[in-house]
Structure formats: structure tokens, C-alpha cells
Coordinates of C-alpha atoms in Angstrom, one line a residue:
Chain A
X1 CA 114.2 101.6 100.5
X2 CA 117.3 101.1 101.7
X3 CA 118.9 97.8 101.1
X4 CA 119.9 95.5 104.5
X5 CA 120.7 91.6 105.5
X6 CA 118.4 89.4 106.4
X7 CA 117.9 86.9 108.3
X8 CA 115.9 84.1 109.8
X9 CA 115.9 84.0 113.5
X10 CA 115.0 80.3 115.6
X11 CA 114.2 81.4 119.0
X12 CA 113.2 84.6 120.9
X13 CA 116.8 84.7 122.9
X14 CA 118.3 84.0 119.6
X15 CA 116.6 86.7 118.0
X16 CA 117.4 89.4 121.2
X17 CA 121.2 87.9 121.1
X18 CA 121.6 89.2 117.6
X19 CA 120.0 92.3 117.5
X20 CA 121.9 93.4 120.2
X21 CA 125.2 92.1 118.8
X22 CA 124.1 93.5 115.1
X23 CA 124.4 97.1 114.1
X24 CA 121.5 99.1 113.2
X25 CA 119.1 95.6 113.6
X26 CA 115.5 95.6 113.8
X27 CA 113.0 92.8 114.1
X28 CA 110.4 92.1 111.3
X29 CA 107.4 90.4 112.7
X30 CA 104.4 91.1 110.1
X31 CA 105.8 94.0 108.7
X32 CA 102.5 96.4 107.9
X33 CA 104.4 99.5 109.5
X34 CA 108.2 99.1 109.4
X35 CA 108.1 98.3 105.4
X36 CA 106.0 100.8 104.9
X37 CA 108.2 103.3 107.0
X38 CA 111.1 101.8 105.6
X39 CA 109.8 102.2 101.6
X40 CA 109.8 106.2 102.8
X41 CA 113.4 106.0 104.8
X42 CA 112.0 107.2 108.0
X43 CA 113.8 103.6 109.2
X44 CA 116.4 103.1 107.7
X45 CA 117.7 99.0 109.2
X46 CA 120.9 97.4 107.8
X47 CA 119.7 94.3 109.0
X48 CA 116.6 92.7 109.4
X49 CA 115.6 89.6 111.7
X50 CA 113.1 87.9 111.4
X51 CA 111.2 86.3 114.1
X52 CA 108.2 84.9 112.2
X53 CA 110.0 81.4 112.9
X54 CA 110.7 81.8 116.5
X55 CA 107.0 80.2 117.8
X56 CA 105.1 82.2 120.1
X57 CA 102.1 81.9 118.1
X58 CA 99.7 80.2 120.6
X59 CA 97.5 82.1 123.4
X60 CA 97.6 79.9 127.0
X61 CA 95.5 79.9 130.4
X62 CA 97.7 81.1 133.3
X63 CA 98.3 79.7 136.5
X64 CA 96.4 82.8 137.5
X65 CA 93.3 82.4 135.5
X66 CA 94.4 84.8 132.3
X67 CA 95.8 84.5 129.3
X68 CA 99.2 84.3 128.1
X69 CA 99.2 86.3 124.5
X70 CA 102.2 84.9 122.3
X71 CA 104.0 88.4 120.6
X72 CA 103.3 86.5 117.4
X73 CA 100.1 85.9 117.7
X74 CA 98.0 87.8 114.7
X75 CA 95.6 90.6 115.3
X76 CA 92.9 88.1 113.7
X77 CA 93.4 84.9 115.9
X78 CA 93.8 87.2 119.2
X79 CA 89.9 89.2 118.1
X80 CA 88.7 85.8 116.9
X81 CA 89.8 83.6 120.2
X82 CA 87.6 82.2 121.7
X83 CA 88.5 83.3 125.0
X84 CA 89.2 87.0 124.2
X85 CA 85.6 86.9 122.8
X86 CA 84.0 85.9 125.8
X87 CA 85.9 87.0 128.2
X88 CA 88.0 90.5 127.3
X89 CA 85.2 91.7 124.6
X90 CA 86.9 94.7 124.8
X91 CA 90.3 93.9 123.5
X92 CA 88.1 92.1 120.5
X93 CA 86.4 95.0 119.6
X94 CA 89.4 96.9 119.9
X95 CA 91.3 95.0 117.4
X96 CA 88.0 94.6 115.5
X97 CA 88.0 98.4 114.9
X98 CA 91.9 99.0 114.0
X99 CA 93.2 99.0 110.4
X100 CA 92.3 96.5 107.7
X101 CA 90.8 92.6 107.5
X102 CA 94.6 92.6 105.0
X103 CA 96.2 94.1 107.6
X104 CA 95.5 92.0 110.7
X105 CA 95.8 89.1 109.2
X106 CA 99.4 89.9 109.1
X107 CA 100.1 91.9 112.2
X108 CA 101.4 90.7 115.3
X109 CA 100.8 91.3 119.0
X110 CA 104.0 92.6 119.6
X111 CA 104.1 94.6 116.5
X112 CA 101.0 96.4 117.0
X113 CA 102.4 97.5 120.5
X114 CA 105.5 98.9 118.6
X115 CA 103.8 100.5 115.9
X116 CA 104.7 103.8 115.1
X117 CA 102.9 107.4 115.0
X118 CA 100.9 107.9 111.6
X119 CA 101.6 111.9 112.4
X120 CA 101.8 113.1 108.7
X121 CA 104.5 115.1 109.7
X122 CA 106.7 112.2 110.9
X123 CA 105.6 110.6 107.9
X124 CA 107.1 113.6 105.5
X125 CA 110.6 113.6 105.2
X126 CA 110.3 117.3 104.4
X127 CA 108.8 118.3 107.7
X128 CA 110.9 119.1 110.7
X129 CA 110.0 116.2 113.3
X130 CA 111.7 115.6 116.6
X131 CA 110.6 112.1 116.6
X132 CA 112.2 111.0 113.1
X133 CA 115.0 113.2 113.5
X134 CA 115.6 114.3 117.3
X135 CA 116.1 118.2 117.8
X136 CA 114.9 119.4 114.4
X137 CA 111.6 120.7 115.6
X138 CA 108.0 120.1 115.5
X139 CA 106.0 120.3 112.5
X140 CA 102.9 119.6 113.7
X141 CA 102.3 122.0 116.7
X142 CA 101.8 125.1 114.6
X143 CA 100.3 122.8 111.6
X144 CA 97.4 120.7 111.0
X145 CA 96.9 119.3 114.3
X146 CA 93.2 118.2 114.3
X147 CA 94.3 114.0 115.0
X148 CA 96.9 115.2 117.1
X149 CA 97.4 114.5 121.4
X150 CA 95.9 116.6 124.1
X151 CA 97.6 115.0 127.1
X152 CA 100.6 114.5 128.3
X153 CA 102.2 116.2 125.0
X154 CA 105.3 117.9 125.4
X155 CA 107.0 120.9 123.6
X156 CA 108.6 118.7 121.2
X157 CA 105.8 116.4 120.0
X158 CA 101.9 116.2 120.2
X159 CA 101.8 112.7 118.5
X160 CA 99.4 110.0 119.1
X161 CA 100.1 106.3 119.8
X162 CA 97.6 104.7 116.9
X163 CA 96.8 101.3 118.6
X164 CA 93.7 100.6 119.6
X165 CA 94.4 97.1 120.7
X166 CA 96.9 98.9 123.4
X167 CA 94.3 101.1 125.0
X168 CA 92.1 97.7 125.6
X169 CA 95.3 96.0 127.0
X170 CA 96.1 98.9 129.2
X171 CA 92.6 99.2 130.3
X172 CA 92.7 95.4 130.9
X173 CA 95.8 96.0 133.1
X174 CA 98.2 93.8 130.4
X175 CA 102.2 92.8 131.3
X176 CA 104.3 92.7 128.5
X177 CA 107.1 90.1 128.9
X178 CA 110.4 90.6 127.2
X179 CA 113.7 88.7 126.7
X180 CA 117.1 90.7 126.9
X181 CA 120.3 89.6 124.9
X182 CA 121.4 88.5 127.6
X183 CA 119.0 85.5 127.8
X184 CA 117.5 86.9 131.1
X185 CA 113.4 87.8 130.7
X186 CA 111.2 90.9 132.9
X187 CA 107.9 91.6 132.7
X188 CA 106.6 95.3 132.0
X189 CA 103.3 96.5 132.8
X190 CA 101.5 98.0 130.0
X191 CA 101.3 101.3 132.0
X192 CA 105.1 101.7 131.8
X193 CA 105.8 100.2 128.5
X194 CA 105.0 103.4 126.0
X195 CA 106.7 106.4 127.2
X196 CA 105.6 110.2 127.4
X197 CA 107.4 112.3 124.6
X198 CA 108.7 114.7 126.8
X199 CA 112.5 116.4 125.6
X200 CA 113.0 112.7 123.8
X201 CA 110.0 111.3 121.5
X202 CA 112.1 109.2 119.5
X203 CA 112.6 106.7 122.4
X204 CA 108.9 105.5 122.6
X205 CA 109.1 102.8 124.7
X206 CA 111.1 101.4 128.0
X207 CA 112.1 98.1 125.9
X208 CA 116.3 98.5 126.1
X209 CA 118.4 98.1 123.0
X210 CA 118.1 94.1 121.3
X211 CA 114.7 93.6 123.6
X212 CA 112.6 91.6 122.2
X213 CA 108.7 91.0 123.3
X214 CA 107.5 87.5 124.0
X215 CA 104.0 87.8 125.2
X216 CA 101.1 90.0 126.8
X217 CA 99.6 88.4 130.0
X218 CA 96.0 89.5 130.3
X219 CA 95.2 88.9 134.0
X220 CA 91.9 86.9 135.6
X221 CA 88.7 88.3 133.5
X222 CA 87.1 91.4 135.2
X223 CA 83.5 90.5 134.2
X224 CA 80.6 92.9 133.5
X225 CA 80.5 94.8 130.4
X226 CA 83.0 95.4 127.4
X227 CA 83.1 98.6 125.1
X228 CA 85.3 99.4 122.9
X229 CA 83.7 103.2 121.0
X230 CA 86.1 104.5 118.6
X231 CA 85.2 108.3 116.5
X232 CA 87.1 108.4 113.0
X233 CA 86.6 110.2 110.1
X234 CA 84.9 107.1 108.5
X235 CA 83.1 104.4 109.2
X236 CA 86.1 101.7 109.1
X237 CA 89.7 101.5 108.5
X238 CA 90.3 105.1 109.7
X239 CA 92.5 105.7 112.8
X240 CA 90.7 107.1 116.1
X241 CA 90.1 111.0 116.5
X242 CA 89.3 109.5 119.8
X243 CA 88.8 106.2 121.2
X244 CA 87.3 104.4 124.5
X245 CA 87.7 101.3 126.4
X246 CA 85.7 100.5 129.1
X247 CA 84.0 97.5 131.2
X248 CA 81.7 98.4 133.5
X249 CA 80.8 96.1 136.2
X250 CA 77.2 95.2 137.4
X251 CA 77.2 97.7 140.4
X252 CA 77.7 101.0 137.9
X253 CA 82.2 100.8 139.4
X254 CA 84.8 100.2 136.3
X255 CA 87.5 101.5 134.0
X256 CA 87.8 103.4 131.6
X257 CA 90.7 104.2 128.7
X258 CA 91.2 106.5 125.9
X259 CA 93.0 106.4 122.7
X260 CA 93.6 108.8 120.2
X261 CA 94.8 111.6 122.9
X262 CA 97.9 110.7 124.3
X263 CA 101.7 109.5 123.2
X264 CA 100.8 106.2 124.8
X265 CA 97.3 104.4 125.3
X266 CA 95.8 107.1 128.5
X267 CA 94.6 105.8 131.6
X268 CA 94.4 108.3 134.6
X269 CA 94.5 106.6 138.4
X270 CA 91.0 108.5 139.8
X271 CA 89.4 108.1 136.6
X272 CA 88.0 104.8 137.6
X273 CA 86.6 105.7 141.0
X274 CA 84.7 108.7 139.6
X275 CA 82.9 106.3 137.1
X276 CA 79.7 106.4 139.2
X277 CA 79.5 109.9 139.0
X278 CA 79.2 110.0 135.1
X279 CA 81.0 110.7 132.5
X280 CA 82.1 114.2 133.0
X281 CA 83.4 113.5 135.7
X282 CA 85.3 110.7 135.1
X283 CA 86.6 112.9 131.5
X284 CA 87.6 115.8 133.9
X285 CA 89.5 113.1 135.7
X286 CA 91.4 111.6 132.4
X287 CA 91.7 115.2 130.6
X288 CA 92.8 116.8 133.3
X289 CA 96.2 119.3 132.2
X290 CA 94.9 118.4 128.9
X291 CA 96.9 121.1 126.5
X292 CA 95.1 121.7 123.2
X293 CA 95.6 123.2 119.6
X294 CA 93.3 125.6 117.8
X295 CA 92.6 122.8 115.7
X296 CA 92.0 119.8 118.5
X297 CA 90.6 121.5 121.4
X298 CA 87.0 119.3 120.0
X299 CA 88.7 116.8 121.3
X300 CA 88.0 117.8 125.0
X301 CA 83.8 117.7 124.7
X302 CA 83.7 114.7 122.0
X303 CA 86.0 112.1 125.2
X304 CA 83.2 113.9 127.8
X305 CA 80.5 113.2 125.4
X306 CA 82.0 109.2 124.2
X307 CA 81.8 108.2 127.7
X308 CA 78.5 109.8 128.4
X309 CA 77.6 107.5 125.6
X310 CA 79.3 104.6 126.7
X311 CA 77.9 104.8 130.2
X312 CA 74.5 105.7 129.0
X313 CA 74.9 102.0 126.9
X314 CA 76.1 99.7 130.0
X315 CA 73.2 101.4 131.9
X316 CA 70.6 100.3 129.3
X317 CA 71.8 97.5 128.5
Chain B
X1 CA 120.2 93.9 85.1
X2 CA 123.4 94.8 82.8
X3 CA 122.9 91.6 80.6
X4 CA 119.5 92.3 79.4
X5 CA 121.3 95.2 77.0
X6 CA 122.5 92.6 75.4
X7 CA 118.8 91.1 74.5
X8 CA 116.4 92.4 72.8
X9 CA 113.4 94.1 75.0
X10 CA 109.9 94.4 75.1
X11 CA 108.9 98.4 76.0
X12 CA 107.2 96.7 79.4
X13 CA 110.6 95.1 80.3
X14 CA 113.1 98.3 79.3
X15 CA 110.6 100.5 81.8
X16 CA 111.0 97.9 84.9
X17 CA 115.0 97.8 83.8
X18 CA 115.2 101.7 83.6
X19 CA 112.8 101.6 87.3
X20 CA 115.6 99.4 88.7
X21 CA 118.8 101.1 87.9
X22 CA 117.2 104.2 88.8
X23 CA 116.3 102.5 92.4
X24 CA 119.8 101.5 92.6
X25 CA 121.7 104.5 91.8
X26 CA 119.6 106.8 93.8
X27 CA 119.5 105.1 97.0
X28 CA 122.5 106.5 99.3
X29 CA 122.9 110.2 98.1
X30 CA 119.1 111.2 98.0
X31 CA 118.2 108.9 101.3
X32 CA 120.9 110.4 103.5
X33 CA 119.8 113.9 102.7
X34 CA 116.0 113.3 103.3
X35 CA 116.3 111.7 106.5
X36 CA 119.6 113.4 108.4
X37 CA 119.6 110.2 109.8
X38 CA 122.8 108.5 111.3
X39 CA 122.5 105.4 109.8
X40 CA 122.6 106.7 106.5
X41 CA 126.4 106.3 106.9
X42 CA 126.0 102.4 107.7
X43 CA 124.3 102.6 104.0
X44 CA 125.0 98.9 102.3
X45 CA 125.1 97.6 98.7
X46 CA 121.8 95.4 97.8
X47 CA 121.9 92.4 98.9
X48 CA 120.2 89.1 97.0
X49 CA 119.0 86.1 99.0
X50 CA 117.0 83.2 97.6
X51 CA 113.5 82.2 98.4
X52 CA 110.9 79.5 97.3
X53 CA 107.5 79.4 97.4
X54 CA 104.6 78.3 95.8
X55 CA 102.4 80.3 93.6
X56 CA 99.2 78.9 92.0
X57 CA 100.4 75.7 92.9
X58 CA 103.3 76.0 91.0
X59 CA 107.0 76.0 93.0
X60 CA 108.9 78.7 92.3
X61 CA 112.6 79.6 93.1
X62 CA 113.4 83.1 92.8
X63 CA 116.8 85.2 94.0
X64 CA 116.1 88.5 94.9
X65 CA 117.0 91.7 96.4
X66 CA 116.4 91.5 100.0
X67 CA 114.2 94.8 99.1
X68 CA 111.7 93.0 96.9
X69 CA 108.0 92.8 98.4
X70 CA 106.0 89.6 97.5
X71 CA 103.6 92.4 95.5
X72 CA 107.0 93.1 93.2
X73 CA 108.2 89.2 93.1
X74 CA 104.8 88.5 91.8
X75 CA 104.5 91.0 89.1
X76 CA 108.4 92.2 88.2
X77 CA 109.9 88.6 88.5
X78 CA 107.3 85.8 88.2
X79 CA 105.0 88.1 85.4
X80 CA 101.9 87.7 87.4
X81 CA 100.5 91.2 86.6
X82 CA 97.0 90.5 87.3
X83 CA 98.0 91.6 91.3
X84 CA 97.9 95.5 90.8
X85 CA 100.1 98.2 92.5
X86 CA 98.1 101.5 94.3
X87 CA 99.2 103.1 96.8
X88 CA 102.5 100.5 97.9
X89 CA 101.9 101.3 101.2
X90 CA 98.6 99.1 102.4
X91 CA 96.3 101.3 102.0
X92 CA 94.1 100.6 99.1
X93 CA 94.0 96.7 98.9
X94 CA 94.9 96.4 95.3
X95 CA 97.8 94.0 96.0
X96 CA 95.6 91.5 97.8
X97 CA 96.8 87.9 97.4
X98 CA 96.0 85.0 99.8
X99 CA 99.1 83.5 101.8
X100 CA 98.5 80.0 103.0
X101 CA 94.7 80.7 102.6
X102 CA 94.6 84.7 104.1
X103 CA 94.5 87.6 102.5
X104 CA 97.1 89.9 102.7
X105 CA 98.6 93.4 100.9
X106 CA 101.3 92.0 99.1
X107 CA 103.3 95.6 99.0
X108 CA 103.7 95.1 102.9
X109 CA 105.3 92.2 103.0
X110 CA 109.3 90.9 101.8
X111 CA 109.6 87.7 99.2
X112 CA 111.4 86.2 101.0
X113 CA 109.8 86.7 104.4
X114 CA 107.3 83.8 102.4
X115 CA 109.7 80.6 101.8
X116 CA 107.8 78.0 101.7
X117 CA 104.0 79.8 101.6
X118 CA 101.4 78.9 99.5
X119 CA 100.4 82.1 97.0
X120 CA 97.1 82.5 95.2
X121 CA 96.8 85.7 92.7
X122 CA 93.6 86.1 90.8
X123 CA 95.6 84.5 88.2
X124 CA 95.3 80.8 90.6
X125 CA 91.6 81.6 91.2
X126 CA 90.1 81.2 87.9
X127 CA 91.0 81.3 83.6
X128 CA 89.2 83.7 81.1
X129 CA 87.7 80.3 80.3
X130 CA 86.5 78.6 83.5
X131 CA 86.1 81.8 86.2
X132 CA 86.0 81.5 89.5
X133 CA 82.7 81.8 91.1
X134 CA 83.5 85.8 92.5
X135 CA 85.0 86.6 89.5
X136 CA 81.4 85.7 87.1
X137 CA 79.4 87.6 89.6
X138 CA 81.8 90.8 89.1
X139 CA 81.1 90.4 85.6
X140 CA 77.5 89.9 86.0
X141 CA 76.8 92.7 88.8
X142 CA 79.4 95.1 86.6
X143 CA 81.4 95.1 90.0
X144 CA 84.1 97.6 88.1
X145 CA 84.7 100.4 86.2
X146 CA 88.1 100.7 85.4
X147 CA 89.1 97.5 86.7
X148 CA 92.2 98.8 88.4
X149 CA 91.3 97.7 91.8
X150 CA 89.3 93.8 90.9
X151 CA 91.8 91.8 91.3
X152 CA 92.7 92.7 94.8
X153 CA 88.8 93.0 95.2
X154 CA 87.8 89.5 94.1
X155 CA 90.8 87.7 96.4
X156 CA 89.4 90.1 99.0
X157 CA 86.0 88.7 98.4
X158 CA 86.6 85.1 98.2
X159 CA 88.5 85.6 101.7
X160 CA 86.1 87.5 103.1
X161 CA 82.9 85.1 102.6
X162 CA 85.7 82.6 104.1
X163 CA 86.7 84.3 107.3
X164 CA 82.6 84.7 107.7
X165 CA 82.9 80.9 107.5
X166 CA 85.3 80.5 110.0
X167 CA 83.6 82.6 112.8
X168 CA 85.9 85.1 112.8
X169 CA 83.9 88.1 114.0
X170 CA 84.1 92.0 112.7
X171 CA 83.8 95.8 114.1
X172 CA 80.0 95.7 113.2
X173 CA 79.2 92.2 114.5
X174 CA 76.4 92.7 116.9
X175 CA 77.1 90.0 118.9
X176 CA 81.2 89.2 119.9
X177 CA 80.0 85.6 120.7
X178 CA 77.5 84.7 118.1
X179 CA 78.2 83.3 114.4
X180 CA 78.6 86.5 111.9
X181 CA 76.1 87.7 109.7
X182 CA 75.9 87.7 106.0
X183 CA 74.6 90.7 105.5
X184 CA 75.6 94.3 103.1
X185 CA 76.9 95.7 106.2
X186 CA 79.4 92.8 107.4
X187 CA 80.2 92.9 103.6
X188 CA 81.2 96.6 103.5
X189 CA 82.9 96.5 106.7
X190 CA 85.1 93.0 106.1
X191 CA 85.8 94.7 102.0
X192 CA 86.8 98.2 103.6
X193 CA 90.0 97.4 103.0
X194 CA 89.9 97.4 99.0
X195 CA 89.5 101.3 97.9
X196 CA 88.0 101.7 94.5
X197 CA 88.5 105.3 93.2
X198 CA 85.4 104.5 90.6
X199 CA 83.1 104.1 93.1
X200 CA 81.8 100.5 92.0
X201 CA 81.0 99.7 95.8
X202 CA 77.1 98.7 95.6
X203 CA 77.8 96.6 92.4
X204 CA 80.9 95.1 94.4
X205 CA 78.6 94.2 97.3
X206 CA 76.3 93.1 95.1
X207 CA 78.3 90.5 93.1
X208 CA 79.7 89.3 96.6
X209 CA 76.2 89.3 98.4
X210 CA 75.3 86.5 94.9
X211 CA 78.4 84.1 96.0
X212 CA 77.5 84.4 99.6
X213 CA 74.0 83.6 99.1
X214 CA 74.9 80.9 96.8
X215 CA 77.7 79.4 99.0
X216 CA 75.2 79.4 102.1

């Protein structure tokens, strides 16, 4: 690891303020991925600030009728609220089925958004990747490419985002509020926060330099029913080959999300509206482009055949 | 490190001195030609800061490289070598410790990210003489092999049976809004976290199922 200053930041705009102002800054929130990345050099911060002092730690109602997710919140308090329970089952399983009890205990809202690619060859510092080191090449498009994206990939990568808390909250329609150095806050929708890798997969989200989350607003609860189905090698603690979100509402309309196929959590806009025609449907509507590898092209049948199962549930049940 | 030449060593201390210096030395040259990355010319010289904490109910002040994860303070500082190192990288739960009464991998988290927390290693849970509850029911139910991996196991465990206390629900909980289950498969999937490479994982659940049963 390389060594860096530390410090303790007070308040978000404290926090944003000084990693703008600092060179080569990150935030540390819980830590699970940039230590571990940063044990390996793939980042490589002269400075570290930490922002597990700066509050937003507590989830609260909306004048709306949602939910206003502090960025700090854990990954265990957020799938254990109360109100997530009962009323966005979907983003608890989600969370539910990502990473370790260990793990979520420690990470954050706003971390898990943030989380980096588990791509192995991101991960190896031997392997040419355009995401750890921009222009060098792609590693993984003639390699082992059996976890890797279908849609929306570009020449340069085929990486996956490896939330699954994000697919829930894009499928739940989240906004992800931010404060800039300048003091001054916006609000992002989750469908623009995570970026497509296109000719630039190192820039992986639309947060500007020294931004610094503050919360994800969940709006008014959608009602009917909440899946979250993700396929992994194992049983647990395994990231998604594919993952999906989906609620489906009493009179057979809904949404439905995938993870595990995309740069970013992958939502397509007539998706939704062919949900009453079934599942293949609706996975012709979400795969559609979809560019595979000898080694992923499963990937197309087993989304078709996860809904298929999803829908068959909500219809039973 | 320089001033423990000057003391006599114990073969356990003149490895973690030799790991050090090695650490130290290597840092800039070999991590700016792995990564190609720009910010390997911003590279810095360690720097120390101090932290306090509490571990086992004992305070401890420590000064440490900015570096040093609370698995490292723990064993390479403080001595506690009952926590064990796997992989480093959270993925096989041998460096679980509880932090202000969670379990956490202590390789994926900074000393001094903890000032003021309270620490529990298996060393704080019981003595060879009075053992806590999980760690007689290993011992009974042969929950090991190799023992590599118990420690992190047991404070697992102990958290585990907690978090099952405190309604906190898991990926195989039938029901999202209904108290958990204590059953094998809650067990497995709240322990699937903790990797043993002997395979001691139906003795495990077996030791932890005995506490359960006895705390219900």
C-alpha cells in the first residue's frame, strides 16, 4: 500500500471543500473496496478523508412520502429498517444477497454506489485494463469473460457494476443527492449516476471532482410485490452472473432491473410496459443490442429464463 | 524499526522487522511500475498518526503508520495473535473481530479509522480457563481441524446468534417482515462469510446450532 495523510472530516461540505482543494484525495467511508484496492495499488490516494464523523447515518420520511437514505447509513441498518422491509422488500433482499454479514456491517450507502468493478483483470496489475490504466487495452474481451457485461459494453471494457443494492435503487427510481466544494448541493437520478464505459471506463460516474454523496431519496412506496433473484456460482457471498429486481403490481404492470450485465445497474424504458406479455418479452426489451463473448452469450437465455421465473412467482403468489 | 537492532529479538519479532523494512523500501520503485499510474509521482513517505481505542476492555494508545489495518494493530502492535490473517482482502473472515458489538474483517479496515471503538478478539471473549460459551461448543462439536480459521469463526458465531436477536433479517429469510429463524440454513447463510479450507462446516453449524438452542 502506498502510504497517504489522513484525516478526519466534520461535515459533508467540509469533507467536499477538501477533497477538492487536496491533491490526489479520496473519501474513506467503510472502506471494504478502496483498502482492498488500495493493498493491490490499483488506487493509489495521497490523502485520505474520512467521513465516518460527518453524520448522515439516519434514514427519514420525506415530505413526499419516501425515504431519505443518509450516504452513511450501513448496508445492515438500510436491509434491516423497518421501513425498507416493509415497504421497498426489494432493496432488502438486494442488500440481503450482496457480499458478506462482515462486510455490510461496515459498508455504506454511498460506498456501495461507488464500488468498483471486481473484473479480475482490473484487479491484476499485470493485465492490460483501460479502466485502471486508460488506453492500455482490454484484457478481458479476448479472456475469461464468463461474469462479464452484455449490454451497453464498449470496445474498451465489458465490466460489470457489482452492486446489487444499485439495481434495487434504480429499479426503485432512487436520486442520489451530492454536495460540491463549493457548498452548493444537486440531486442525480440513479439512471444518470453510473456511466456507460464507452472510449472512457475509468470515469464511472457523473459525480465531478471533490463530490461528495449525502443521501439516496427512495420516492413514495410502489406497492405490490418485491423480488430481488440473483444467479451466482454459490449459494452466498458470490457476486451475480445475473441479477433481477422487480415489483410487480396487483394488476400483472411493473418493473423490472438487471444486474450483473451492464457497466451500471440496467433498466431499459419499454421494458416495463411489455411486463404483461411475459418474460421474454420484457428480456428482448432489456437485452436488446446485447453484444456477447464466446464465453457469456448464457447470459442472454438465463435473464429470459430469471424473469420467466420471477413473473411465474408474483403470479402464484 | 532501527532501534530494535540494538535489542535482542525473538525469531517472531526479527520476521515482522524484516516484513516491515521490506514494505518500506519497496513501496515507490515496484508500485509505480505495476500500476503506470500518475500518481505514482505524488508518492509520499509513511506517515504515523496516533489512535486510541479500546481492546478487551483495555485502553490502548498506539502510533502507527497511517497504513496499518486494525487486523495488523491487533496482532503486529498490540500481540493479540489469536485474530488470524487469510486472504487480507475480506474474503475469508479470519480476521473477524467485533467493533462496538459488530463483526467486522479487521484487514479492511485502518487503526485509526477506530479511535475511540470498543474491540473484542477472541482473546476478550473467553480464557483457556473459563471459555466462552461458542468457544466450549467448538471444542465439543470438533468445530476445527486446523484451527486456522476459529477464531474469526467463533466472533462470527457469537455475532451471528446476536444479529438473529436483533431482527436483522438475511438472503434466505422467508419472510422480510417476520422474526428470523434459527435454523442450519439461516446459520450457513449468516457464517458464509468465514471460509474454512478443512471443511469443518457441519461441525461448525453444529457447535453454533448448541449455543443457539441454549441461548433461546
Amino acid at each position: 500500500m502506498r502510504a497517504f495523510t489522513y484525516q478526519r472530516a466534520q461535515s459533508p461540505a467540509e469533507a467536499a471543500a477538501l477533497a477538492a482543494r487536496t491533491p490526489n484525495a479520496k473519501f474513506i467511508a467503510g472502506g471494504t473496496n478502496l483498502l482492498d484496492l488500495m493493498k493491490l495499488e490499483i488506487e493509489t490516494p495521497a490523502h485520505l478523508i474520512d467521513v465516518n464523523g460527518v453524520g448522515l447515518d439516519k434514514i427519514e420520511g420525506t415530505p413526499q412520502g419516501g425515504l431519505r437514505i443518509g450516504a452513511m447509513v450501513r448496508n445492515t441498518d438500510l436491509a434491516a429498517d423497518e421501513r425498507i422491509r416493509r415497504d421497498y422488500g426489494v432493496l432488502s433482499r438486494a442488500l440481503l444477497a450482496g457480499a458478506s454479514a462482515q462486510l455490510r456491517n461496515k459498508a455504506t450507502t454511498a460506498g456501495n454506489l461507488l464500488q468498483r468493478t471486481r473484473c479480475p483483470y482490473f484487479y491484476d496489475t499485470n493485465q492490460a485494463c483501460n479502466k485502471r490504466t486508460p488506453g492500455s487495452g482490454c484484457s478481458a474481451i479476448a479472456g475469461h469473460s464468463r461474469n462479464h457485461a452484455i449490454v451497453g459494453v464498449s470496445d474498451e471494457c465489458i465490466a460489470t457494476h457489482p452492486s446489487d443494492m444499485a439495481v434495487a435503487m434504480q429499479l426503485l427510481d432512487a436520486v442520489v443527492e451530492t454536495v460540491r466544494p463549493d457548498g452548493s448541493t444537486r440531486s442525480i437520478p440513479m439512471a444518470e449516476f453510473h456511466r456507460l464505459p464507452g472510449k472512457t471506463p475509468h470515469i464511472e460516474t457523473t459525480l465531478a471532482p471533490g463530490e461528495m454523496i449525502t443521501a439516496v431519496t427512495l420516492p413514495k412506496p410502489l406497492g405490490g410485490k418485491h423480488y430481488y433473484r440473483k444467479v451466482r456460482d454459490r449459494s452466498s457471498y458470490a457476486f451475480a452472473l445475473i441479477s433481477v429486481a422487480a415489483v410487480v403490481l396487483p394488476d400483472g404492470t411493473g418493473r423490472v432491473a438487471l444486474g450483473g450485465v451492464a457497466h451500471k445497474p440496467w433498466r431499459m424504458p419499454g421494458a416495463d410496459d411489455s411486463l404483461p406479455r411475459g418474460g421474454k418479452a420484457v428480456a428482448a426489451q432489456l437485452l436488446a443490442g446485447a453484444k456477447t463473448t464466446h464465453e457469456n452469450a448464457f447470459k442472454i437465455t438465463l435473464v429470459q429464463r430469471t424473469i420467466e421465473s420471477v413473473l411465474a412467482e408474483a403470479k402464484k403468489a | 524499526m532501527n532501534d530494535l537492532s540494538q535489542v535482542t529479538l525473538s525469531r517472531r519479532e526479527l520476521l515482522i522487522a524484516g516484513a516491515l523494512s521490506a514494505t518500506a523500501s519497496a513501496v515507490p520503485s515496484i508500485g509505480a511500475a505495476q500500476t503506470g499510474n500518475a500518481a505514482a509521482a505524488q508518492a509520499i513517505a509513511p506517515v504515523s498518526a496516533k489512535v486510541s481505542f479500546q481492546v478487551n476492555g483495555e485502553v490502548r494508545k498506539l502510533e502507527l503508520d497511517t497504513r496499518t489495518t486494525l487486523l495488523d494493530a491487533l496482532r503486529e502492535n498490540l500481540h493479540l495473535t489469536g485474530t488470524k490473517k487469510g486472504c487480507d482482502h475480506g474474503q475469508c473472515g479470519a480476521c473477524t473481530v467485533i467493533v462496538d458489538g459488530r463483526r467486522i474483517n479487521s484487514c479492511l479496515t485502518l487503526a485509526v479509522m477506530h479511535e475511540g471503538a470498543k474491540v473484542t478478539t477472541i482473546e476478550g471473549l473467553g480464557t483457556p480457563g473459563k471459555l466462552h460459551p461458542m468457544q466450549a461448543a467448538f471444542v465439543k462439536h470438533d468445530g476445527y481441524q486446523c484451527g486456522y480459521c476459529t477464531p474469526g469463526q467463533i466472533c462470527s458465531a457469537v455475532s451471528a446468534l446476536d444479529e438473529i436477536k436483533q431482527g436483522i433479517p438475511s438472503h434466505v429469510s422467508p419472510d422480510l417482515n417476520a422474526r428470523p429463524l434459527l435454523n442450519a440454513t439461516e446459520l450457513r447463510e449468516r457464517m458464509s462469510g468465514n471460509i474454512c479450507r478443512c471443511g469443518a462446516y457441519s461441525n461448525i453449524i453444529d457447535a453454533i446450532s448448541e449455543v443457539a438452542g441454549s441461548a433461546a
